[in-house]
Tab-separated table of C-alpha atoms and ligand atoms in Angstrom:
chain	number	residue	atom	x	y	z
T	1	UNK	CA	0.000	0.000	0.000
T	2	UNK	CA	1.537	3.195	-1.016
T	3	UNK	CA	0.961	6.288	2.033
T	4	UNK	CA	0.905	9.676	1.967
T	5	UNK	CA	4.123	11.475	2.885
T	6	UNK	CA	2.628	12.985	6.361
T	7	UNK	CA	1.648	9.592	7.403
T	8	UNK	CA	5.327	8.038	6.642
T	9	UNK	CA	6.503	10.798	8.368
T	10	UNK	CA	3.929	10.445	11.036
T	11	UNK	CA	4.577	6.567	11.894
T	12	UNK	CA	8.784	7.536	11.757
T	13	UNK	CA	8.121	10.023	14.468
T	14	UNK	CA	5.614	7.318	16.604
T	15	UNK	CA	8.424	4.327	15.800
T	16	UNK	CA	11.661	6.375	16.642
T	17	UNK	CA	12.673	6.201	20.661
T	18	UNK	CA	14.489	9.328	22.519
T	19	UNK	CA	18.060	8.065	22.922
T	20	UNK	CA	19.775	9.068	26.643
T	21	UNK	CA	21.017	12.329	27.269
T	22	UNK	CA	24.933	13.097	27.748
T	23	UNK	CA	27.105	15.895	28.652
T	24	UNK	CA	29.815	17.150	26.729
T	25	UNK	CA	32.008	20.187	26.762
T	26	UNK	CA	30.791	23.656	25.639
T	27	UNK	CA	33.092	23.496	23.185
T	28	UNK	CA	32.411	20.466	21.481
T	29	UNK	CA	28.502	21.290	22.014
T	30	UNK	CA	28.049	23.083	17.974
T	31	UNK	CA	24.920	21.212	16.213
T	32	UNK	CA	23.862	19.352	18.864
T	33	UNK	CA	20.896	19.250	20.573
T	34	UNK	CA	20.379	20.860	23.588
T	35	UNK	CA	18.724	18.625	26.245
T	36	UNK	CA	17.777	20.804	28.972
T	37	UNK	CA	16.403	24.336	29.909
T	38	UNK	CA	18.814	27.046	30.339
T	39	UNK	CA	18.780	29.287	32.881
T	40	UNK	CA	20.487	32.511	33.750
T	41	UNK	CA	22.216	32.448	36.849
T	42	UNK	CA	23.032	36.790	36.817
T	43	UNK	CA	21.161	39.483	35.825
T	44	UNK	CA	22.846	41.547	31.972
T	45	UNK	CA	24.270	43.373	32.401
T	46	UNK	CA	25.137	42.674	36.056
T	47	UNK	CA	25.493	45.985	36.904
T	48	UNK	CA	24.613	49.656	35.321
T	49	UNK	CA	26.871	49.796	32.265
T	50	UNK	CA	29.130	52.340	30.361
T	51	UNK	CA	28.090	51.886	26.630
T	52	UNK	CA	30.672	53.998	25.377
T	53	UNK	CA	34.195	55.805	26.768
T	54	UNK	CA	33.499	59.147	28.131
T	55	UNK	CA	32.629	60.655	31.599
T	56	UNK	CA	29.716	59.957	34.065
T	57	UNK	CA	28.055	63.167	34.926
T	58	UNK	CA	25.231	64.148	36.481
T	59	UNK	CA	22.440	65.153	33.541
T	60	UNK	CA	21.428	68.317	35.206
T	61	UNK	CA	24.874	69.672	35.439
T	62	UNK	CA	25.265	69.692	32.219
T	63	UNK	CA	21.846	71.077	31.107
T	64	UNK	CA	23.691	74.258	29.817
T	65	UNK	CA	26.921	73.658	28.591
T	66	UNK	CA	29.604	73.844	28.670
T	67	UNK	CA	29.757	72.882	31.976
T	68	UNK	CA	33.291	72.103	33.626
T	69	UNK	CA	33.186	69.310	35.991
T	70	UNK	CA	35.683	68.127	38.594
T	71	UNK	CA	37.215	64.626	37.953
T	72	UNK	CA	37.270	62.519	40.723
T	73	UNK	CA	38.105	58.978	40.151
T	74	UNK	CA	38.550	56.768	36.853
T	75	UNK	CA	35.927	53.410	35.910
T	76	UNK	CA	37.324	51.333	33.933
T	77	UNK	CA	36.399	47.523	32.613
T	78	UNK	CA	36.849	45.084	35.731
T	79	UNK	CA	37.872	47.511	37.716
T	80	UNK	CA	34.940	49.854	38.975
T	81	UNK	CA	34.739	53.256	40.826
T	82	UNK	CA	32.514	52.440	43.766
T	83	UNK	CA	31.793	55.685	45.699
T	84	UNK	CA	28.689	58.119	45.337
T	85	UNK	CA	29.815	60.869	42.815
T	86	UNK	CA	28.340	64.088	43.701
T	87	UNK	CA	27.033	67.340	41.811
T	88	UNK	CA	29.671	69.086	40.002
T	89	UNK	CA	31.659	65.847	39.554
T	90	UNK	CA	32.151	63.414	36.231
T	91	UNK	CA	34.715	59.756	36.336
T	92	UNK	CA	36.308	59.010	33.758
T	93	UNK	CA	34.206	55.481	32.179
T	94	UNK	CA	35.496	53.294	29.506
T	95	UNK	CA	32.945	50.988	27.882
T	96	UNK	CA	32.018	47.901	29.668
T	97	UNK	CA	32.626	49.958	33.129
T	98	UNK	CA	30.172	50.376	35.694
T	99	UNK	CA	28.547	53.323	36.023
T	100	UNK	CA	29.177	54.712	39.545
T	101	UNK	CA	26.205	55.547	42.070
T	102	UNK	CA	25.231	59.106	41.594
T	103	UNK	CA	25.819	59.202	37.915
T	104	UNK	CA	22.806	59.170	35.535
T	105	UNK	CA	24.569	59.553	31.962
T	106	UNK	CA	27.534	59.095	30.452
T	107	UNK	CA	28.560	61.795	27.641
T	108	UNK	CA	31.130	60.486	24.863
T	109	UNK	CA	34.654	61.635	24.769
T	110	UNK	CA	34.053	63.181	21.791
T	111	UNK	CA	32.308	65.879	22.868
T	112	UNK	CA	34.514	66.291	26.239
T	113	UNK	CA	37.479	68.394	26.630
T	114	UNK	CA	39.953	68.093	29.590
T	115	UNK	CA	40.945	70.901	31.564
T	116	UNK	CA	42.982	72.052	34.848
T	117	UNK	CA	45.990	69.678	33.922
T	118	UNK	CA	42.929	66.886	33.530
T	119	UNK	CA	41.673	68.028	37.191
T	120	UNK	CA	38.898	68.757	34.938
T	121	UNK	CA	36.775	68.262	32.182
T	122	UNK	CA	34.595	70.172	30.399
T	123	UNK	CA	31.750	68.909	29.128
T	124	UNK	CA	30.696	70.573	25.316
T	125	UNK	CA	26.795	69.004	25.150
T	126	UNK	CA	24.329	68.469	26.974
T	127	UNK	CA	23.141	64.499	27.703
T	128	UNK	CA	19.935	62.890	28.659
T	129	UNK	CA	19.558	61.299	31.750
T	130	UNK	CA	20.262	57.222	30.761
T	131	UNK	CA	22.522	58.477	27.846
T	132	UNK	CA	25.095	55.408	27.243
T	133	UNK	CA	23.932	53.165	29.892
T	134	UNK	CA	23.000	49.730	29.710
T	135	UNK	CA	20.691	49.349	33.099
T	136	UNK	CA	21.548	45.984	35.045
T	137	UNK	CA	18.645	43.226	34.255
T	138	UNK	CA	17.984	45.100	31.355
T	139	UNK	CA	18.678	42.467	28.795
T	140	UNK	CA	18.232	39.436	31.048
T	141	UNK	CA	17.062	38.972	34.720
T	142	UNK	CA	18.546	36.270	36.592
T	143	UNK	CA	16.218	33.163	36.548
T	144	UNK	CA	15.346	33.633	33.612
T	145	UNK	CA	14.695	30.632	30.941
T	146	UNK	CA	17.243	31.786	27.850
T	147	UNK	CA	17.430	28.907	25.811
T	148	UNK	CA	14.851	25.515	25.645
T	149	UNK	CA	15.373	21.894	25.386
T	150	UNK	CA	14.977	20.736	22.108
T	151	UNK	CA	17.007	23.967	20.195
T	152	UNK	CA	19.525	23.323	18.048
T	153	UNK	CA	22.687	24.739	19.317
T	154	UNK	CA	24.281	27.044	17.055
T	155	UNK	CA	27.505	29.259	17.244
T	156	UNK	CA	25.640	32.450	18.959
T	157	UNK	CA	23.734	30.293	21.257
T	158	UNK	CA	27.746	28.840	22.725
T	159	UNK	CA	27.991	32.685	23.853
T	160	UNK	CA	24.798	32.510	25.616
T	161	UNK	CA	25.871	29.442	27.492
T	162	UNK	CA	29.411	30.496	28.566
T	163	UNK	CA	27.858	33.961	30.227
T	164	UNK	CA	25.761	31.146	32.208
T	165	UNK	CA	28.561	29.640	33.615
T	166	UNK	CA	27.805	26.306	30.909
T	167	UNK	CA	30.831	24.945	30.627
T	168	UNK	CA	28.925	21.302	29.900
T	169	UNK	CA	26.082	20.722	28.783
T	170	UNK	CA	23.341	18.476	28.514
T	171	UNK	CA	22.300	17.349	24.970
T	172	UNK	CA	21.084	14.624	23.189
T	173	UNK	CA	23.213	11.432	22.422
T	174	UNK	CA	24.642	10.984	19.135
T	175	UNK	CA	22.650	8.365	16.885
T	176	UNK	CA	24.824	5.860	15.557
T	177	UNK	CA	24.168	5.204	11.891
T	178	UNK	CA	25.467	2.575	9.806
T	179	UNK	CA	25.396	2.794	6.095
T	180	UNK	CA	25.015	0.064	3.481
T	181	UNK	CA	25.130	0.587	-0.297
T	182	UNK	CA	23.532	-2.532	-2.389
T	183	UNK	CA	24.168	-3.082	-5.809
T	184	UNK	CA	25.707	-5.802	-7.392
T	185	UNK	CA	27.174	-3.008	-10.439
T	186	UNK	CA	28.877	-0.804	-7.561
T	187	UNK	CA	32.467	-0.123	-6.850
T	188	UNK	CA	34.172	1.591	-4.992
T	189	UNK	CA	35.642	5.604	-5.016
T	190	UNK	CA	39.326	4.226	-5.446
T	191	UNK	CA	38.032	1.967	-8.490
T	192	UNK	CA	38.041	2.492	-12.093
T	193	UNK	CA	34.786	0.786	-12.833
T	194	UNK	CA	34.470	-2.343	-14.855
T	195	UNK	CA	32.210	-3.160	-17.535
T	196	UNK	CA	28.592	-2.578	-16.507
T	197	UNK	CA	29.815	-1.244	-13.543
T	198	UNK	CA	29.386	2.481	-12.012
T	199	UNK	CA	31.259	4.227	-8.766
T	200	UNK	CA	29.166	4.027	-5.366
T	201	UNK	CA	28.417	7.190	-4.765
T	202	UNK	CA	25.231	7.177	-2.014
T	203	UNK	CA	27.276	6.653	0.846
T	204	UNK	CA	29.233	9.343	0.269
T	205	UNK	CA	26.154	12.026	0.443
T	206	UNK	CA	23.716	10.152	2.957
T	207	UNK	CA	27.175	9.579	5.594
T	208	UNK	CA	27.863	13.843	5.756
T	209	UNK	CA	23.629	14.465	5.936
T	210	UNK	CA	23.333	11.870	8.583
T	211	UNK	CA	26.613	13.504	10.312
T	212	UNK	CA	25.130	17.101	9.623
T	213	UNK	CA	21.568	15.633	11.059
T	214	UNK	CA	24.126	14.762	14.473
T	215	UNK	CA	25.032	11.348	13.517
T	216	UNK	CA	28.252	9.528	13.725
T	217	UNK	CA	28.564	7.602	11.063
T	218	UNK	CA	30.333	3.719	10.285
T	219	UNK	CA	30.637	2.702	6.039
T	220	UNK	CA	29.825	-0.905	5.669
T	221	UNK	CA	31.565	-2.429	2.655
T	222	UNK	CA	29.268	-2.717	-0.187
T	223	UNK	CA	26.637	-5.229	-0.748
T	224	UNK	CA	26.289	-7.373	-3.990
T	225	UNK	CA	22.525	-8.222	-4.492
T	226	UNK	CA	22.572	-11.494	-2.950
T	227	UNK	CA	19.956	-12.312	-0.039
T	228	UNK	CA	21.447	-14.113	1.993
T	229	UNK	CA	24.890	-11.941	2.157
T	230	UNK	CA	22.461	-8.938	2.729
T	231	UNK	CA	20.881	-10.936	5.599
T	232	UNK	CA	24.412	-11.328	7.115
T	233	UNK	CA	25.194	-7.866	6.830
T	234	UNK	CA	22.041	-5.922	7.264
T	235	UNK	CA	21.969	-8.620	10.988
T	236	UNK	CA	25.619	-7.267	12.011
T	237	UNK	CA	24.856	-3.648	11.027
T	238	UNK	CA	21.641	-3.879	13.132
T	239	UNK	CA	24.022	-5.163	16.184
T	240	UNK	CA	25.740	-2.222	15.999
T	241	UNK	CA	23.921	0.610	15.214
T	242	UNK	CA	20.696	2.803	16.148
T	243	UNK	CA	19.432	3.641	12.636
T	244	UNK	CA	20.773	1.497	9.129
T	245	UNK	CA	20.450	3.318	6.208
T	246	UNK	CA	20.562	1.264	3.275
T	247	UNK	CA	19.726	2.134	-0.333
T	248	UNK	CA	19.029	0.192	-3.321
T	249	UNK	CA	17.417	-3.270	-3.552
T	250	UNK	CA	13.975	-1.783	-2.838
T	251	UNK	CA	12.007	-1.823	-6.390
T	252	UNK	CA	10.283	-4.150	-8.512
T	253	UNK	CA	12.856	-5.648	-10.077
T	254	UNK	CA	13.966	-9.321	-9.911
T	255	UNK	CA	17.358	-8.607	-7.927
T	256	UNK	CA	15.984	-6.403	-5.575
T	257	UNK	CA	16.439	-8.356	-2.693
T	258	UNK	CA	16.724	-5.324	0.311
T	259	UNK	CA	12.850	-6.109	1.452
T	260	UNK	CA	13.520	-9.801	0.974
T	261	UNK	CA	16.801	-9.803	3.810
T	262	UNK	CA	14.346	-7.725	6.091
T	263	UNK	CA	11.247	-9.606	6.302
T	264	UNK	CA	13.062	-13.057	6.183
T	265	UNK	CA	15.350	-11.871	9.185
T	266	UNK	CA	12.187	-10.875	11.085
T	267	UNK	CA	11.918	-7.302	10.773
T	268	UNK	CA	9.296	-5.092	11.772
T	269	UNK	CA	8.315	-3.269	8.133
T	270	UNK	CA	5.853	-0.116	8.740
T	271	UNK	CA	5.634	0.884	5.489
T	272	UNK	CA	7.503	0.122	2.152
T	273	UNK	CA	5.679	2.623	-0.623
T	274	UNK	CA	5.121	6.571	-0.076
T	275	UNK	CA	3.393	8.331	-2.489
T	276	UNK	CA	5.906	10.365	-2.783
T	277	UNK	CA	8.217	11.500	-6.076
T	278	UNK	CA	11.042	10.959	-6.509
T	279	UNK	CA	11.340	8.298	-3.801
T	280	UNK	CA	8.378	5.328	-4.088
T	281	UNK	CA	9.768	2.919	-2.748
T	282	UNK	CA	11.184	4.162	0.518
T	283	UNK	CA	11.003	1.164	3.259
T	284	UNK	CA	10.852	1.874	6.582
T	285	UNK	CA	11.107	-1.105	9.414
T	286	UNK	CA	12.144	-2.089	12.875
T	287	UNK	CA	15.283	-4.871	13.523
T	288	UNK	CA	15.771	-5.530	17.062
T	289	UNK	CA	16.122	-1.609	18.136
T	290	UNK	CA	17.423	-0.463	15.214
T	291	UNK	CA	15.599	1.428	12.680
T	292	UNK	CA	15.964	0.506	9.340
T	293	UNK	CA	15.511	3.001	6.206
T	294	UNK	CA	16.188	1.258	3.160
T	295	UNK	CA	16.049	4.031	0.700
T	296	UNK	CA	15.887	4.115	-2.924
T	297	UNK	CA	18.717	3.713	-5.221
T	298	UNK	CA	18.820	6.699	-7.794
T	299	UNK	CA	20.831	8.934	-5.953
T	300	UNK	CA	18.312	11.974	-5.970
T	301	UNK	CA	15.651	10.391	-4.816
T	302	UNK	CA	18.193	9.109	-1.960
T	303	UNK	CA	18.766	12.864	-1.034
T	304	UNK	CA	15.189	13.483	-0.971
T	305	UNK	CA	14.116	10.280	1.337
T	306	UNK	CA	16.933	10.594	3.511
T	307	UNK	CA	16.556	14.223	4.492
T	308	UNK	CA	12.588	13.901	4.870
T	309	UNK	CA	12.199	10.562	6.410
T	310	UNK	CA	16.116	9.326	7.951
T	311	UNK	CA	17.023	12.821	9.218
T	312	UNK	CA	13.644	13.674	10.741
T	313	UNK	CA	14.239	10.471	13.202
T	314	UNK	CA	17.597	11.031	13.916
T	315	UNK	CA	16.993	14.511	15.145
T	316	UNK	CA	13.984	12.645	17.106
T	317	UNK	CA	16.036	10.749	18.332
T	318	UNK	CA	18.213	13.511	19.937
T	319	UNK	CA	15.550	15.656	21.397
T	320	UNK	CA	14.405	18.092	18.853
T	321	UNK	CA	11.386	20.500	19.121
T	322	UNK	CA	11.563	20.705	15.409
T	323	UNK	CA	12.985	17.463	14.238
T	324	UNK	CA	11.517	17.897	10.349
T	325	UNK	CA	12.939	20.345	7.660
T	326	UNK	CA	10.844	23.764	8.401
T	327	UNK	CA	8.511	24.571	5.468
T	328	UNK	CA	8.618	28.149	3.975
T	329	UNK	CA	6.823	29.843	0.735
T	330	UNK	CA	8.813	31.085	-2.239
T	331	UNK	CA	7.772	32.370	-5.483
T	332	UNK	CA	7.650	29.963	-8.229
T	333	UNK	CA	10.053	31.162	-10.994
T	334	UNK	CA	9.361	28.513	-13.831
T	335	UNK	CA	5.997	26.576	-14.820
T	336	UNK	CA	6.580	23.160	-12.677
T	337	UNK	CA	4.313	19.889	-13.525
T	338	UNK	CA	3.515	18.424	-10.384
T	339	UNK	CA	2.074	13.939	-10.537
T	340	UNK	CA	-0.822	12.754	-10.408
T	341	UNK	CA	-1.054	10.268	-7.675
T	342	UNK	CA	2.362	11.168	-5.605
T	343	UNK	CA	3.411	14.343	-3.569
T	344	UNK	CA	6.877	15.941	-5.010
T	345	UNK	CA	9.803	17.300	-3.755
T	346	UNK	CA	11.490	18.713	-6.407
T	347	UNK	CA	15.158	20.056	-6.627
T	348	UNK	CA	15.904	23.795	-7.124
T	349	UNK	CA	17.542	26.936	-6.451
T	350	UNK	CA	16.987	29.697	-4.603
T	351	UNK	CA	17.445	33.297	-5.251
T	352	UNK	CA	15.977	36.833	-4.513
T	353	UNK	CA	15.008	38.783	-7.111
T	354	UNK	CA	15.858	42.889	-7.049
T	355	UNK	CA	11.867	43.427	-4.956
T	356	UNK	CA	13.487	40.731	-2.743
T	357	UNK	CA	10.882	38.245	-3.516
T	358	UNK	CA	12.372	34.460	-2.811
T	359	UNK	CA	12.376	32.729	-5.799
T	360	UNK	CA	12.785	28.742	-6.323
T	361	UNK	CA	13.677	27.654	-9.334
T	362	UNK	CA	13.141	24.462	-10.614
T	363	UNK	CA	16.127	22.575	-11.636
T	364	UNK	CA	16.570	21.649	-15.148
T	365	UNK	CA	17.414	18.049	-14.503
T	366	UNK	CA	17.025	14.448	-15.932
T	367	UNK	CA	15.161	12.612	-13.449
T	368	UNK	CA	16.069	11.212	-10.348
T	369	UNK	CA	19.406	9.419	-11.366
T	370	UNK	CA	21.045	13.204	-12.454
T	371	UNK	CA	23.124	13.634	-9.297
T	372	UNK	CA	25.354	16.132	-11.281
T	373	UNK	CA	22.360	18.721	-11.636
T	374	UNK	CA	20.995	17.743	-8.154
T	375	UNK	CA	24.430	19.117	-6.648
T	376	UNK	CA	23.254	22.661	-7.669
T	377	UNK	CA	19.993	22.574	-5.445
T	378	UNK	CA	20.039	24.259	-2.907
T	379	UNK	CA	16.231	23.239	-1.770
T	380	UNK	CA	13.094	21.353	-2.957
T	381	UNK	CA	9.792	22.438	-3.667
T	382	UNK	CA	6.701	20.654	-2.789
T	383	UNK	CA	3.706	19.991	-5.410
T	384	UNK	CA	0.629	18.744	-3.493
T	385	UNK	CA	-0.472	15.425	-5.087
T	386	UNK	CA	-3.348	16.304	-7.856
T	387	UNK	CA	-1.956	19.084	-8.929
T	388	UNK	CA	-0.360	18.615	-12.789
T	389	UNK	CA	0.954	21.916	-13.009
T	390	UNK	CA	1.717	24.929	-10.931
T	391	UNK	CA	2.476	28.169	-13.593
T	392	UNK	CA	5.123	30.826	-12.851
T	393	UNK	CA	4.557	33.433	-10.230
T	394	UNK	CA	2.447	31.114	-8.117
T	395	UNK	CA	3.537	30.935	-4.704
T	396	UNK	CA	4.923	27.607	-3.331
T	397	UNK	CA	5.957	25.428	-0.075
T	398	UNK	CA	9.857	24.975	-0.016
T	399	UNK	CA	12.001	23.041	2.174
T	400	UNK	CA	15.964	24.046	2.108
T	401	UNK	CA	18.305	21.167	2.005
T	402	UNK	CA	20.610	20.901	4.499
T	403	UNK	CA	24.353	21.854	3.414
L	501	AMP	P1	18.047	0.168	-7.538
L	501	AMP	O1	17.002	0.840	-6.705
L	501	AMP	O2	18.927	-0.739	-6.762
L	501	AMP	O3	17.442	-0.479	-8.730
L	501	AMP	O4	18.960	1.332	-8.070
L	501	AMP	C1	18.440	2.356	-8.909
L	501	AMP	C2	19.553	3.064	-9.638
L	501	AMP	O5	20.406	3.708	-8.721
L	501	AMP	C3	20.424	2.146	-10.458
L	501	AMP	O6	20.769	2.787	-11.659
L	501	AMP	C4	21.638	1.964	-9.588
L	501	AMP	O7	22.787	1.638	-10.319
L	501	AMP	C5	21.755	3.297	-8.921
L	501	AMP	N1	22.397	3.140	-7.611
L	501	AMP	C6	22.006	2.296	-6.652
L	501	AMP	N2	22.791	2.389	-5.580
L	501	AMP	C7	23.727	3.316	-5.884
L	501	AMP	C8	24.833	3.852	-5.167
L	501	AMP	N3	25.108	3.465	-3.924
L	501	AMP	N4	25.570	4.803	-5.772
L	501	AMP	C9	25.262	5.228	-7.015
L	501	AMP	N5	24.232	4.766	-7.732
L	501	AMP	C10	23.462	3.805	-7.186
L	502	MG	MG1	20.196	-2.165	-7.185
């Protein structure tokens, strides 16, 4: 029985377990997925703060400049001025300094000028009372919750942990994914192919999405298409790994043996058509605990199956709020024919045109074997199922690919 796409994607998300959570250093934390709330333990600022150099004055001593001032101490970054300035008196601040008690703006240096042997300054505008301060709490208030479980953790969010005093944290385990080509015509990178032979290349693009997805990733060698040697391996894979990822093997023809190995070694098969294009014949089962995508062979319609279906349960698997590619709408930039009875994702590239409208534009491509084209995409656009054609100008969904 062939399913829709939000059903496969449905029964992935019901069949894919939370692995355990680990801690690891902040600064091996990039890309993973954060596994518990952050909170901050100080107000930010933590104290009234300088936002440029200049003096701390009083705002109504200044109100009719210029006014001269009396300088009476110096606050500098780490290393405050902490007495009560009084009327007719301005310290010297530096940005990043706190902002003594008794100040209530700080005027730039620029329009200061020191007097009296720099007993003095003289102050040559007037300044708004709050000018160039950053209040404490304004930004954050200790106790705060900063960051959720379930984020991705990206490079700005590693700043946001180290002001919190995060020097580990808690995210999601690392799926371990083992990969298995199939394909009795496939050789290896290091090979000059034979007769009737071609270079494996899937492994090679689903083993850096599947790392990019959080993954670490273990090659198997490749598998000729033989049932009983894909039993053995597809078993030992399953040993050793959360999620196999195999692909080939999985259409109608008479060597396509991948569904064969599964069933007779007892797996658990949820679904083994989605009406989906490219990508039909996308199996997805259970061995043991490991989850098993056996993915088509044509290489586009691997990218397209792995990132909707393999890397949704793998971020599942480590935690994530979001663990499916995030839909937007572009602007359709070329007539597109959409099928019939199947769903597509379709390769393209996106631009902005000069009003800044996001454009996708369909790849000019030959099916779903033209890996060469498919390296130019840069995301996929989605044609309901029904619809044979969507014109130019029409707006669509779009998922970006992951890069
Ligand atoms: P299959 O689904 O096994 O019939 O494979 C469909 C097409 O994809 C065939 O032309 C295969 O040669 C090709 N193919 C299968 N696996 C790979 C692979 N790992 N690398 C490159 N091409 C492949
Ligand atoms: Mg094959």
């Amino acid at each position: 029985m062939m399913i829709p796409i939000s059903d496969a994607i449905r029964i992935v998300l019901e069949q894919t377990p939370k692995l355990v959570i680990e801690s690891v250093p902040l600064s091996d934390s990039l890309g993973r997925i954060l596994a518990e709330d952050i909170i901050a333990d100080t107000d930010l600022p933590p104290f009234d703060r300088a936002q440029m150099d200049g003096y701390a004055v009083r705002a109504a001593d200044v109100s009719h400049p210029p006014a001269r001032l009396r300088i009476v101490g110096e606050s500098a970054a780490g290393s405050g001025w902490h007495h009560e300035m009084k009327a007719g008196e301005a310290v010297r601040i530096m940005t990043g300094a706190p902002v003594p008690v008794g100040a209530d703006a700080v005027q730039q240096v620029e329009l200061t000028r020191e007097a009296n042997d720099g007993n003095e300054v003289e102050i040559l505008e007037r300044v708004e009372v709050g000018r160039s301060i950053v209040r404490r709490a304004s930004e954050i208030k200790a106790g705060a919750t900063v960051l959720r479980a379930g984020e991705d953790i990206n490079a700005a969010m590693i700043a946001t942990l180290a002001s919190f005093g995060y020097s580990q944290v808690k995210v999601g385990r690392r799926p371990r994914v083992a990969v298995m080509a199939t394909g009795s015509e496939l050789v290896d990178v290091d090979q000059k192919p034979g007769r009737d032979q071609i270079r494996e290349s899937n492994n090679h693009m689903i083993a850096p999405y599947a790392a990019l997805a959080g993954a670490t990733v273990a090659r198997l060698p490749l598998a000729v298409d033989d049932t009983e040697q894909l039993k053995r391996q597809i078993a030992q894979a399953a040993e050793e790994s959360d999620v196999l990822i195999t692909s080939g093997g999985v259409s109608m023809g008479v060597y396509d043996f991948t569904k064969a190995a599964l069933k007779e070694l007892g797996a658990e098969v949820y679904f083994e058509r989605v009406a989906l294009r490219p990508g039909k014949p996308t199996v997805f089962a259970r061995l043991g605990n490991t989850l098993v995508f056996g993915l088509p062979g044509n290489p586009v319609s691997v990218a397209v199956t792995f990132n909707l279906f393999a890397r949704t349960a793998l971020r599942a698997m480590q935690g994530a709020t979001r663990p499916e590619l995030i839909e937007e709408t572009a602007v359709l930039a070329r007539d597109l024919k959409g099928a019939v009875e199947r769903e597509s994702y379709l390769p393209a590239v996106l631009r902005t045109d000069e009003k800044g409208t996001l454009l996708a534009e369909p790849l000019k491509w030959g099916g779903s074997s033209d890996f060469v084209a498919f390296a130019r995409a840069t995301a996929l656009i989605n044609v309901p199922t029904g619809v044979k054609m969507i014109e130019a100008g029409s707006p669509v969904k779009i998922v970006r690919l992951p890069s």
